[in-house]
Coordinates of C-alpha atoms (C1' of nucleotides) in Angstrom, one line a residue:
Chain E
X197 CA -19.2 16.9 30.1
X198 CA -19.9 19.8 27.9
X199 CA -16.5 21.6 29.3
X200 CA -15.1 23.6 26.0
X201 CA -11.8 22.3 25.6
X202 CA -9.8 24.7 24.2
X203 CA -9.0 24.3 20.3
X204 CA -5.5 23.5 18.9
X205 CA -4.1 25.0 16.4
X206 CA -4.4 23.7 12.7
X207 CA -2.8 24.4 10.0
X208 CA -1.6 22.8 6.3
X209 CA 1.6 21.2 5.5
X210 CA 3.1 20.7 2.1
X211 CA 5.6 18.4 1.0
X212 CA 6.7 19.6 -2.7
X213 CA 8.7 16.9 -4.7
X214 CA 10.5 16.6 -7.6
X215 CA 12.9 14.9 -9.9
X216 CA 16.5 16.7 -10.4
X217 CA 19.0 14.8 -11.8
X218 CA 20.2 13.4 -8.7
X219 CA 17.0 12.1 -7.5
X220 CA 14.1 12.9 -5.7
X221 CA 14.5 16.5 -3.7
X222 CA 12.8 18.1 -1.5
X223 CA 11.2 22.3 -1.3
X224 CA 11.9 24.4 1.4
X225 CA 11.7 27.7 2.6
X226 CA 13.6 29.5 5.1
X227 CA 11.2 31.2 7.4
X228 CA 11.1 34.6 8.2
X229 CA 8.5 34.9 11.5
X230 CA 8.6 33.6 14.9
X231 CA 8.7 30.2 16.0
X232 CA 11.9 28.9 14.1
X233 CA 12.6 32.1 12.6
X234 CA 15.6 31.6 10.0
X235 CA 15.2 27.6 10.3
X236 CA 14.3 25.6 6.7
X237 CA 10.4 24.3 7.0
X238 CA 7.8 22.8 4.6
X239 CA 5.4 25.6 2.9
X240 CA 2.2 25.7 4.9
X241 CA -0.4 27.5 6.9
X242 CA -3.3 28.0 8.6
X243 CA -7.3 26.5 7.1
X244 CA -9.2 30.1 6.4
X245 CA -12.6 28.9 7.3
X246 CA -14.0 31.1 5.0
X247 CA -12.6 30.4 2.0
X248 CA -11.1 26.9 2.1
X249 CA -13.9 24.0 0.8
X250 CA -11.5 21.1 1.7
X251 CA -8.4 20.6 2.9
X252 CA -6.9 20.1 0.1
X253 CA -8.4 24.0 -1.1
X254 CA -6.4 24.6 1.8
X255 CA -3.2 22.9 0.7
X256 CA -3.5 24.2 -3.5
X257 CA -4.1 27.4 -2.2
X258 CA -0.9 27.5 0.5
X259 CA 1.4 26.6 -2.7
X260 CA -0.5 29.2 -5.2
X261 CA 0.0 31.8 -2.7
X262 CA 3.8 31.0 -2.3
X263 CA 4.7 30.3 -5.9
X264 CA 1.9 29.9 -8.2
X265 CA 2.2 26.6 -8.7
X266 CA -1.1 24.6 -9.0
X267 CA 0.4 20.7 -8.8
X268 CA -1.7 18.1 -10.9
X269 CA -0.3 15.6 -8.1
X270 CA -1.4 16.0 -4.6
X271 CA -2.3 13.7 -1.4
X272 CA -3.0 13.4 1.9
X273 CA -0.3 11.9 3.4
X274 CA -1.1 12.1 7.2
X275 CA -1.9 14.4 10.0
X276 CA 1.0 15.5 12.8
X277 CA -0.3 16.6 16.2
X278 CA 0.8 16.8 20.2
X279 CA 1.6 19.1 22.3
X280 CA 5.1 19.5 21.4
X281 CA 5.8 19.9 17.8
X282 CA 4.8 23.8 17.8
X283 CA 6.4 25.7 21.1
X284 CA 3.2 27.6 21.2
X285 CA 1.0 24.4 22.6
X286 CA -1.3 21.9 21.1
X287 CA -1.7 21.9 17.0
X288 CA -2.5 20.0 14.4
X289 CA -1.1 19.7 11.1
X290 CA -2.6 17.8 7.9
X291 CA 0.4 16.8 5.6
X292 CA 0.2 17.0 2.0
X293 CA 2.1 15.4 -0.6
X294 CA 2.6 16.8 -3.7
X295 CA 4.7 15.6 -7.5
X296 CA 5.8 18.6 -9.3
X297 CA 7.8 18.2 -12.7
X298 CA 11.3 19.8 -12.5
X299 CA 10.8 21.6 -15.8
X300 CA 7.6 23.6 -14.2
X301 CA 9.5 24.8 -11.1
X302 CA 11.5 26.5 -13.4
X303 CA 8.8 29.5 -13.5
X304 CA 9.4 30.0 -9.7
X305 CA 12.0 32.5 -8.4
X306 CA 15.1 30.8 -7.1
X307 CA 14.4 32.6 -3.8
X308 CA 11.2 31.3 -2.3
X309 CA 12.7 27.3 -2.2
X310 CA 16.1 25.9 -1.6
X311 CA 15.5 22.4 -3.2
X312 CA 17.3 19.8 -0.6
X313 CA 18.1 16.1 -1.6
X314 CA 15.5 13.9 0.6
X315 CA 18.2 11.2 1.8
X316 CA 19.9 14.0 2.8
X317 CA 17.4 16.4 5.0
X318 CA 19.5 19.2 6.8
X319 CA 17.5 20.4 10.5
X320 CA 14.0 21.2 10.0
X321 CA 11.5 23.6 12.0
X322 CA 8.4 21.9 13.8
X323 CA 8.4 17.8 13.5
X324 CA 8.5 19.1 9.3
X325 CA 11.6 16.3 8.7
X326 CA 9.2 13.7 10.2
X327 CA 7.0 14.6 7.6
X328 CA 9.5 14.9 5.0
X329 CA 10.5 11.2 5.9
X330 CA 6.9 10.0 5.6
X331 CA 6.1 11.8 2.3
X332 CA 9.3 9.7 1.1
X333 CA 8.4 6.5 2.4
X334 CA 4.7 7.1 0.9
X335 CA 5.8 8.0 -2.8
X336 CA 8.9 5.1 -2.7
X337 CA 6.2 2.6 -1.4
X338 CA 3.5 4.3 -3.8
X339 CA 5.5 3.8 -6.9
X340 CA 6.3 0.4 -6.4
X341 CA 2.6 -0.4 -7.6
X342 CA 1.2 2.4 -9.4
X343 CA 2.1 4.9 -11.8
X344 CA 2.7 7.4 -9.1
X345 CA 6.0 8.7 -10.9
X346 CA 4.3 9.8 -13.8
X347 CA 3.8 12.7 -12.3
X348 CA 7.1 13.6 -11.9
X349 CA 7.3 14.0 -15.8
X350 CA 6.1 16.6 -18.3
X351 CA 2.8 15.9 -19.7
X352 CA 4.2 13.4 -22.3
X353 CA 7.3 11.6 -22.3
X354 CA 8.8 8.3 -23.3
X355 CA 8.8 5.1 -21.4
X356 CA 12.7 5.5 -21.5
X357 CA 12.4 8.8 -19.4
X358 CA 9.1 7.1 -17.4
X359 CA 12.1 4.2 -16.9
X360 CA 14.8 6.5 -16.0
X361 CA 12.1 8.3 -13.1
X362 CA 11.4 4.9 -11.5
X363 CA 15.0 4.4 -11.4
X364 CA 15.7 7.6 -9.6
X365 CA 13.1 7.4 -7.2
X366 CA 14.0 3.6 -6.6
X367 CA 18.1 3.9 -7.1
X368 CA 18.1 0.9 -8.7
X369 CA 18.4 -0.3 -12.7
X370 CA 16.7 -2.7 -14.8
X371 CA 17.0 -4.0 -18.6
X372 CA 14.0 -2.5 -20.7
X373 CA 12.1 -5.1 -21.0
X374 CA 11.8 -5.5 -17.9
X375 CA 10.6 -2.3 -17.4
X376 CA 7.7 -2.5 -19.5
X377 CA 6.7 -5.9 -18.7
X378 CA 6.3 -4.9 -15.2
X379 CA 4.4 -1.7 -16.5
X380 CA 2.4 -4.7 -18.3
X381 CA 2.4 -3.5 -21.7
X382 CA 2.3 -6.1 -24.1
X383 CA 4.3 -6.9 -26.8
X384 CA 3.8 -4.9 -30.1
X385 CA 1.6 -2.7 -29.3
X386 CA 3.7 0.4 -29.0
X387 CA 4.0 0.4 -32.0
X388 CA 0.7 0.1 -33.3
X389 CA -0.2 2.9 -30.4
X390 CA -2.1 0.4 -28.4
X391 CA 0.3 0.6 -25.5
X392 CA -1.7 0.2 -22.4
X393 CA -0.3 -0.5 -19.0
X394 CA -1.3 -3.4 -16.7
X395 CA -3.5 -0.5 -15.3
X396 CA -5.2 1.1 -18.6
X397 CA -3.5 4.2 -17.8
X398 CA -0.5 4.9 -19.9
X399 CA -2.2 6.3 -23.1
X400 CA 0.1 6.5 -26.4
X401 CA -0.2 9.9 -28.6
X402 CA 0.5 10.1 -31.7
X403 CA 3.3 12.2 -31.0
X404 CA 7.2 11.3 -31.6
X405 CA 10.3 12.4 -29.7
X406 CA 13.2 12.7 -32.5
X407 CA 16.5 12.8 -31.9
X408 CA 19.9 11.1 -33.2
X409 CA 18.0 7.6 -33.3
X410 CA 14.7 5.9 -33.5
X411 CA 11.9 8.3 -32.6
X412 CA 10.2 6.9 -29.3
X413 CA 6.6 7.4 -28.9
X414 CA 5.7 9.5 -26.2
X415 CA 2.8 8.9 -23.3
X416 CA 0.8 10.8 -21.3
X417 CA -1.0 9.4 -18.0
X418 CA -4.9 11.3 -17.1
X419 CA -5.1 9.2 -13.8
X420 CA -3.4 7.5 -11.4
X421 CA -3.1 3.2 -12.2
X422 CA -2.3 1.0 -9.9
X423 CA -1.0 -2.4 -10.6
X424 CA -1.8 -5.9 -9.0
X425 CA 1.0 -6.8 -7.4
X426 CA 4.0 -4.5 -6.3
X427 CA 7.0 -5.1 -8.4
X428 CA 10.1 -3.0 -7.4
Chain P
X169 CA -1.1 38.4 7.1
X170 CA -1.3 38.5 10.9
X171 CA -5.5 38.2 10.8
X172 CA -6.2 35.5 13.2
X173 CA -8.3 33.1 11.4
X174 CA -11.0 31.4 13.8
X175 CA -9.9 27.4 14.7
X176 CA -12.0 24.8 13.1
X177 CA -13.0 22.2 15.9
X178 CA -11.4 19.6 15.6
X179 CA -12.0 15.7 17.0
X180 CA -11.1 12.5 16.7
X181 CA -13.4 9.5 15.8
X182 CA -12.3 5.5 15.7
X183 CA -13.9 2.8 13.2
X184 CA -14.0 0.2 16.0
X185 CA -13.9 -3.4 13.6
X186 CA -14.4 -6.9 14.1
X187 CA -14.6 -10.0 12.7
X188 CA -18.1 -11.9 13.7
X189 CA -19.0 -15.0 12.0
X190 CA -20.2 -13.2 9.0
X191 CA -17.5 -11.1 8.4
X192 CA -16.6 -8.1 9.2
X193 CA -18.8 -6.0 11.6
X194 CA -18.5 -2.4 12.5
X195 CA -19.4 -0.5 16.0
X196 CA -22.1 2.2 15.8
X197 CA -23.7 3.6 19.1
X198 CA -26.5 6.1 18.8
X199 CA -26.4 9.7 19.3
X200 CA -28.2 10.8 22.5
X201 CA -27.1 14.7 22.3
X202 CA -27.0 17.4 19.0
X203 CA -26.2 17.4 16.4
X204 CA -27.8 14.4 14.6
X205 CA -29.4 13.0 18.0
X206 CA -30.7 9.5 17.3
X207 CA -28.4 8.8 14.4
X208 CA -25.8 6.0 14.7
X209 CA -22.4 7.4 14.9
X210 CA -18.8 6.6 15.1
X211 CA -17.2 6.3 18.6
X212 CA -15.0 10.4 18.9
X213 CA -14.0 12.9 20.5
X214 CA -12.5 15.8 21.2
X215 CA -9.2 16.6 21.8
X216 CA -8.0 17.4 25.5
X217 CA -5.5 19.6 25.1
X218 CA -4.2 19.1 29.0
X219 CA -4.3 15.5 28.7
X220 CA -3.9 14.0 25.4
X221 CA -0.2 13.4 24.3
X222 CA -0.8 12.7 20.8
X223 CA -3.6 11.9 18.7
X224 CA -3.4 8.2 18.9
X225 CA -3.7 8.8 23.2
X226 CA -7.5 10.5 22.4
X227 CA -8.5 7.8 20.0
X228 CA -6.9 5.3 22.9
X229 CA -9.3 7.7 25.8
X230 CA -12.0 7.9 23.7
X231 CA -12.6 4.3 23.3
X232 CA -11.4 3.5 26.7
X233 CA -14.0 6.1 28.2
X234 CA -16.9 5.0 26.0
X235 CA -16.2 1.0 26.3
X236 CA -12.9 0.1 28.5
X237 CA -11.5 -1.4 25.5
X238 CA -7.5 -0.9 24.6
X239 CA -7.3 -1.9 21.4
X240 CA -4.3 -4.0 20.5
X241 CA -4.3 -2.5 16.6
X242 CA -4.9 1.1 16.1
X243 CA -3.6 2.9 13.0
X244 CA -4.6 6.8 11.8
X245 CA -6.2 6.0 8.8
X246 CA -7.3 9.8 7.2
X247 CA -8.5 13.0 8.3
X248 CA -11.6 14.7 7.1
X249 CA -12.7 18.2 7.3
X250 CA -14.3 21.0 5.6
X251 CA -16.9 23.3 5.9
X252 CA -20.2 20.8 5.6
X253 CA -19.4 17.6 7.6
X254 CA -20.8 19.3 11.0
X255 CA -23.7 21.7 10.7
X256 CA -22.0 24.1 13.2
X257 CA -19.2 24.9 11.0
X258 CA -15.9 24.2 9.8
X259 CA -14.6 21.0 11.4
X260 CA -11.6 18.5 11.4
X261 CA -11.7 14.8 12.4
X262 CA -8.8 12.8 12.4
X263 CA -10.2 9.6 11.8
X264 CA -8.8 6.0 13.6
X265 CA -9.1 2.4 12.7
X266 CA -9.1 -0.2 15.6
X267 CA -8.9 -4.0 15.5
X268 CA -10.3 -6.0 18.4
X269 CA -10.7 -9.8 18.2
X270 CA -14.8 -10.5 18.8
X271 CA -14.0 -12.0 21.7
X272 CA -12.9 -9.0 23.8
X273 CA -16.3 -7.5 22.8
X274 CA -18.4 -9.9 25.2
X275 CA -17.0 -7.4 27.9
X276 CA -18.5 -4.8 26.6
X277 CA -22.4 -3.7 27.5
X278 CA -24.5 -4.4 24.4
X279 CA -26.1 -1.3 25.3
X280 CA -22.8 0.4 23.8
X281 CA -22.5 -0.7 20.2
X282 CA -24.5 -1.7 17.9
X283 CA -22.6 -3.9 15.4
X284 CA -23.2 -3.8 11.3
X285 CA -21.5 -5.4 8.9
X286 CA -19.2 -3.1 6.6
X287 CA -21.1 -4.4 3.2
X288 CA -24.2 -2.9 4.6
X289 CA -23.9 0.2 6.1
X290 CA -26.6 2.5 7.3
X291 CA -27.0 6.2 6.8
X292 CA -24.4 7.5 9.5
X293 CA -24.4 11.1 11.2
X294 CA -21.6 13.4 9.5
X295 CA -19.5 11.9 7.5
X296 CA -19.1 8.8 9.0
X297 CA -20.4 6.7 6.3
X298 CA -17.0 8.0 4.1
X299 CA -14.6 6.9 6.8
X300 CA -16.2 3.3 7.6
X301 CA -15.5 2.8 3.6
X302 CA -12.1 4.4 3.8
X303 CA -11.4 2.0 7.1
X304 CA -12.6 -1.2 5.2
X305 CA -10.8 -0.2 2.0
X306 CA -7.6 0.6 4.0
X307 CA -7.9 -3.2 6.2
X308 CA -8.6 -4.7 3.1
X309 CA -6.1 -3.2 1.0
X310 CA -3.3 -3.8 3.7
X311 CA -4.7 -7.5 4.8
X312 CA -3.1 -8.4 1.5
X313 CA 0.4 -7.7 2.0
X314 CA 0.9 -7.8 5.8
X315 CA -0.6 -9.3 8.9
X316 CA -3.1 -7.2 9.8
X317 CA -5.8 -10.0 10.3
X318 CA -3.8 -11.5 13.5
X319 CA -5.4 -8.3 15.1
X320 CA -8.8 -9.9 14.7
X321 CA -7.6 -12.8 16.4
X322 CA -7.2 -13.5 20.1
X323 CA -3.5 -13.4 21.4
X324 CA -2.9 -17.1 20.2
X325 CA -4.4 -18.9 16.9
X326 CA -3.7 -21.8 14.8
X327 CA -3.0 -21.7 10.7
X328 CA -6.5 -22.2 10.0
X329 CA -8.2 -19.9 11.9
X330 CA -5.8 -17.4 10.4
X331 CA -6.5 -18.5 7.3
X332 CA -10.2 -18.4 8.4
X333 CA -9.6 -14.6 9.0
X334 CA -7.9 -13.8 6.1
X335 CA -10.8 -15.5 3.8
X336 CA -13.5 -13.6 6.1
X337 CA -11.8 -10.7 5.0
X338 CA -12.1 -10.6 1.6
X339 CA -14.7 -12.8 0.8
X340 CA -12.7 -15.6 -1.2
X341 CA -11.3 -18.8 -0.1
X342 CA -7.9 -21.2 -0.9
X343 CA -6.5 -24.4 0.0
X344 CA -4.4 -24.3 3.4
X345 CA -1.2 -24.7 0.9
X346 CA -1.9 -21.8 -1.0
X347 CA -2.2 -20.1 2.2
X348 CA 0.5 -21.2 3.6
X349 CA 2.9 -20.8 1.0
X350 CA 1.3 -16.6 0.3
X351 CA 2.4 -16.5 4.3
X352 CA 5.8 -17.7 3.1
X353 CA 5.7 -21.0 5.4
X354 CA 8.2 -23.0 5.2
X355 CA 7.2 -26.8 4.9
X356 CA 8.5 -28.7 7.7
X357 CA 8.8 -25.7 9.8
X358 CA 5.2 -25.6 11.6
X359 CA 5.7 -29.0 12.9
X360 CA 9.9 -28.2 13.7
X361 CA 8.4 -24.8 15.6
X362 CA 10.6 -22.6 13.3
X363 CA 7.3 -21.9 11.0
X364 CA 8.1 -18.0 10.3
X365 CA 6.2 -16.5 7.6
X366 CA 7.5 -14.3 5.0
X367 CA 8.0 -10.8 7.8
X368 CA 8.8 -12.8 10.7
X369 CA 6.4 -11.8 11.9
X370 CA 4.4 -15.2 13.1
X371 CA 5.8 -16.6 16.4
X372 CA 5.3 -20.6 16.9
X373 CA 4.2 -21.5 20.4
X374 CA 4.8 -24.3 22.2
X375 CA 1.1 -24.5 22.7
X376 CA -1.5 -26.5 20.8
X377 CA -5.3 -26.7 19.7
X378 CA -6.8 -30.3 21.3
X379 CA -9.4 -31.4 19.5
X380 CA -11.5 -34.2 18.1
X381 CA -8.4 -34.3 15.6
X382 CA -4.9 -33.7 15.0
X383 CA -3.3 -31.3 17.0
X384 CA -2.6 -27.7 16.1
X385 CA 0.2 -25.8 16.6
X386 CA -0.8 -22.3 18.1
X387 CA 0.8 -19.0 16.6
X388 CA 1.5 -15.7 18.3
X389 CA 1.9 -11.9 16.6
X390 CA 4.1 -9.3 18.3
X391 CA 4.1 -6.3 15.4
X392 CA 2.4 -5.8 12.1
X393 CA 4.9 -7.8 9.5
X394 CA 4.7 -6.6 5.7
X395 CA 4.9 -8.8 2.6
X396 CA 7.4 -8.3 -0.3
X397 CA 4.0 -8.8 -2.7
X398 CA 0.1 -8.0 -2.4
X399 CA -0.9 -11.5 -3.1
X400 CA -4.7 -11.7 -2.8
Chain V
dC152 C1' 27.9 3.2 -44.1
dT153 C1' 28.0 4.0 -38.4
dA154 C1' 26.3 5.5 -34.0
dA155 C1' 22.6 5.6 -31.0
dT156 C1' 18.5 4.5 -28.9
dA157 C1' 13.6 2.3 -29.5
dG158 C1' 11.0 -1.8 -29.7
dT159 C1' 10.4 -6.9 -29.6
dG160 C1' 11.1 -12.3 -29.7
dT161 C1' 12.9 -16.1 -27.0
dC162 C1' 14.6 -18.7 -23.3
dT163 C1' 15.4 -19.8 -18.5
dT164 C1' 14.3 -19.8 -14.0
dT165 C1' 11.3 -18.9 -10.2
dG166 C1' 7.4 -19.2 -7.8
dA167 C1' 2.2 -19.5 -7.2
dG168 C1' -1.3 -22.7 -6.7
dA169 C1' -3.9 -27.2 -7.1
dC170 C1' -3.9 -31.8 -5.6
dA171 C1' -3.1 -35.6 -3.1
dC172 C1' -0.6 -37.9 0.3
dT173 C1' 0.9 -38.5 5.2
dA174 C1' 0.4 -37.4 10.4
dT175 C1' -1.8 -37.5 14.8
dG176 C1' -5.2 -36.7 17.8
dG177 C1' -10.3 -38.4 19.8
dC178 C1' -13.5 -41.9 19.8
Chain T
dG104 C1' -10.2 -49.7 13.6
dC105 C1' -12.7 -44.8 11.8
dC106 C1' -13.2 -39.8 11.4
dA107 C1' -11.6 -35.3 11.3
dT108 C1' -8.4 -31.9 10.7
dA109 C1' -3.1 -30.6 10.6
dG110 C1' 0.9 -30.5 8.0
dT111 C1' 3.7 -31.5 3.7
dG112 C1' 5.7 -33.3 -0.9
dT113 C1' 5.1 -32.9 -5.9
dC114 C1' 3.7 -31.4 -10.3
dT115 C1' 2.1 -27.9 -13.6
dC116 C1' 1.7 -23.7 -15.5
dA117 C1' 2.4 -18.9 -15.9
dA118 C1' 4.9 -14.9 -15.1
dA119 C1' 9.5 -12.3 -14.3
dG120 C1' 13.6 -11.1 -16.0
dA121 C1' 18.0 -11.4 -18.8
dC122 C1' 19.7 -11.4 -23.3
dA123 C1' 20.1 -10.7 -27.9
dC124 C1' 18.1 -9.5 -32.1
dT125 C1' 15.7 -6.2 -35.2
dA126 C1' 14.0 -1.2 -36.4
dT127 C1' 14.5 3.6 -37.4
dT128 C1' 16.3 7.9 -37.1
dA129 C1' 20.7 11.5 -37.8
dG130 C1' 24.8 12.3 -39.8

DNA sequence: CTAATAGTGTCTTTGAGACACTATGGC
DNA sequence: GCCATAGTGTCTCAAAGACACTATTAG
């Protein structure tokens, strides 16, 4: 009964999103080591017991190694394990999502990710598109009752652009109003800089984006809200 | 780069619940070896590398070993690691729920389990505490857009004890139209035996409840169904 | 002034939920 | 007949969403 079964493997995936114009895409890198060598995978790697705290430590510190990006979005999206998915026996891998603006994966070099539309997933190494589809599926179902996309935007935007995200990540449209209803904000008071989603988590600054029309106020989002009911 | 990091150990544990009369109960058995001997613990496991197929097959042999149940609902729920959870080190524990109507319980030893209702939870060995709060959250949560409760129910059940369920679950009660209509019942289709909630998910019998009353039509689930809208 | 987009008031329709009425068994 | 619980029809009120109107900037 105390037999030492031998341990699997286990190591960190990381599903990187973000928002081109075309919609939601997808990071990956094309591996250069043995298994898959030359195949497109999901950044990842191994827990270093002694340094890692968490898992997640384990996951912020696979991305900072690869491209120095520290995401302010990032989940656990499930764990991946058998016998099969990694030809060199049992292992285990904890799957991470992560929301990264477009405009900060600008500071990465072109050649660590190819950036791959995610209803349109080429061959992946290890069960990786199976995690790609799940990551998907998460932030689609997430954002259909929270502020999830948020997190897809700069710091501070307008509820125009936070309208134009959910659009993307839903590929569907709706009128304005609409939009903000189901947001929850009421009436008047984004003006007035009282603003507040149904969650209390869109915040109004001060701030104005100008332009070749009515300045729009622009929002930031500390936290993730999630609303009462789903609504897309 | 090549350093071979040392493996974390890594297990798999179930939060085994139920539904008793006074809501919803979880199973505990007491640890009779180190670490933590004498502390009430989750049912787990390691993984068996030569055996197990997945992750799902050692939360399925794990319970099956300890009590001879098969749970009809079992769902990964979250995995939890890091270097504190175990005092022997760095350690991963994919963590399972499990549904199992009361009922099938009476087959198991009372020596086994000990059962305590989620509200009121004891000091647990490891972290076990965190993943019976993540577990009710997670049934909770998903009990108000899907179906999950029929799990808690024996193969067959009428309206009202579903409803009975779903009220256990969160602690709140409404009138059987309310409930019928959040199901997305039809009216005139319990009686008609095309009653079909919102997923599809419900399946009339052709059986029926005697009693000291009217009769009542007795329902059947085959898969989890999912609502369009949380609605509790 | 016009063009362009931001923000809001109003109306319609849908649907959630309470209530009360009818149905059908055991006694 | 009565009691008890199952199943359903109806009414009300609130929220979702479409549309159109007003507001504020640049040029």
């Amino acid at each position: 009964m105390t037999k030492a079964y031998e341990k699997p493997d286990v190591s960190v995936d990381v599903v990187l999103l973000t928002l081109a114009e075309k919609g939601l895409k997808v990071a990956l890198h094309r591996r250069a080591k043995e298994p898959y060598p030359g195949s497109l995978a999901l950044p990842g790697g191994y827990i270093h017991a002694d340094e890692d705290d968490s898992l997640e430590d384990a996951a912020r510190r696979t991305l900072q190694d690869k491209t120095g990006l520290a995401p302010r979005y990032l989940e656990q999206l499930r764990t991946f394990a058998g016998p099969g998915r990694d030809p060199r026996g049992w292992s285990v891998a904890i799957s991470y999502v992560a929301l990264v603006p477009f405009e900060e994966l600008a500071a990465v070099p072109s050649t660590v990710f190819e950036f791959y539309s995610v209803d349109d997933i080429p061959a992946l190494a290890f069960d990786h598109s199976d995690q790609v589809r799940a990551a998907v599926e998460r932030v689609r179902n997430k954002s259909s009752y929270s502020t999830l996309p948020c997190w897809l935007l700069p710091g501070k935007f307008t509820l125009t652009q936070l309208q134009h995200t959910y659009e993307a990540v839903f590929g569907e449209s709706v009128t304005r109003a609409t939009f903000r209803s189901r947001l929850g904000i009421k009436v008047g008071d984004v003006q007035t800089g009282e603003a507040v989603d149904e969650a209390g988590v869109l915040i109004a600054t001060d701030d104005y984006q100008l332009g070749n029309q009515r300045p729009a106020r622009l929002f930031r989002a500390d936290k993730l809200g999630l609303f009462k009911r789903a609504s897309w």
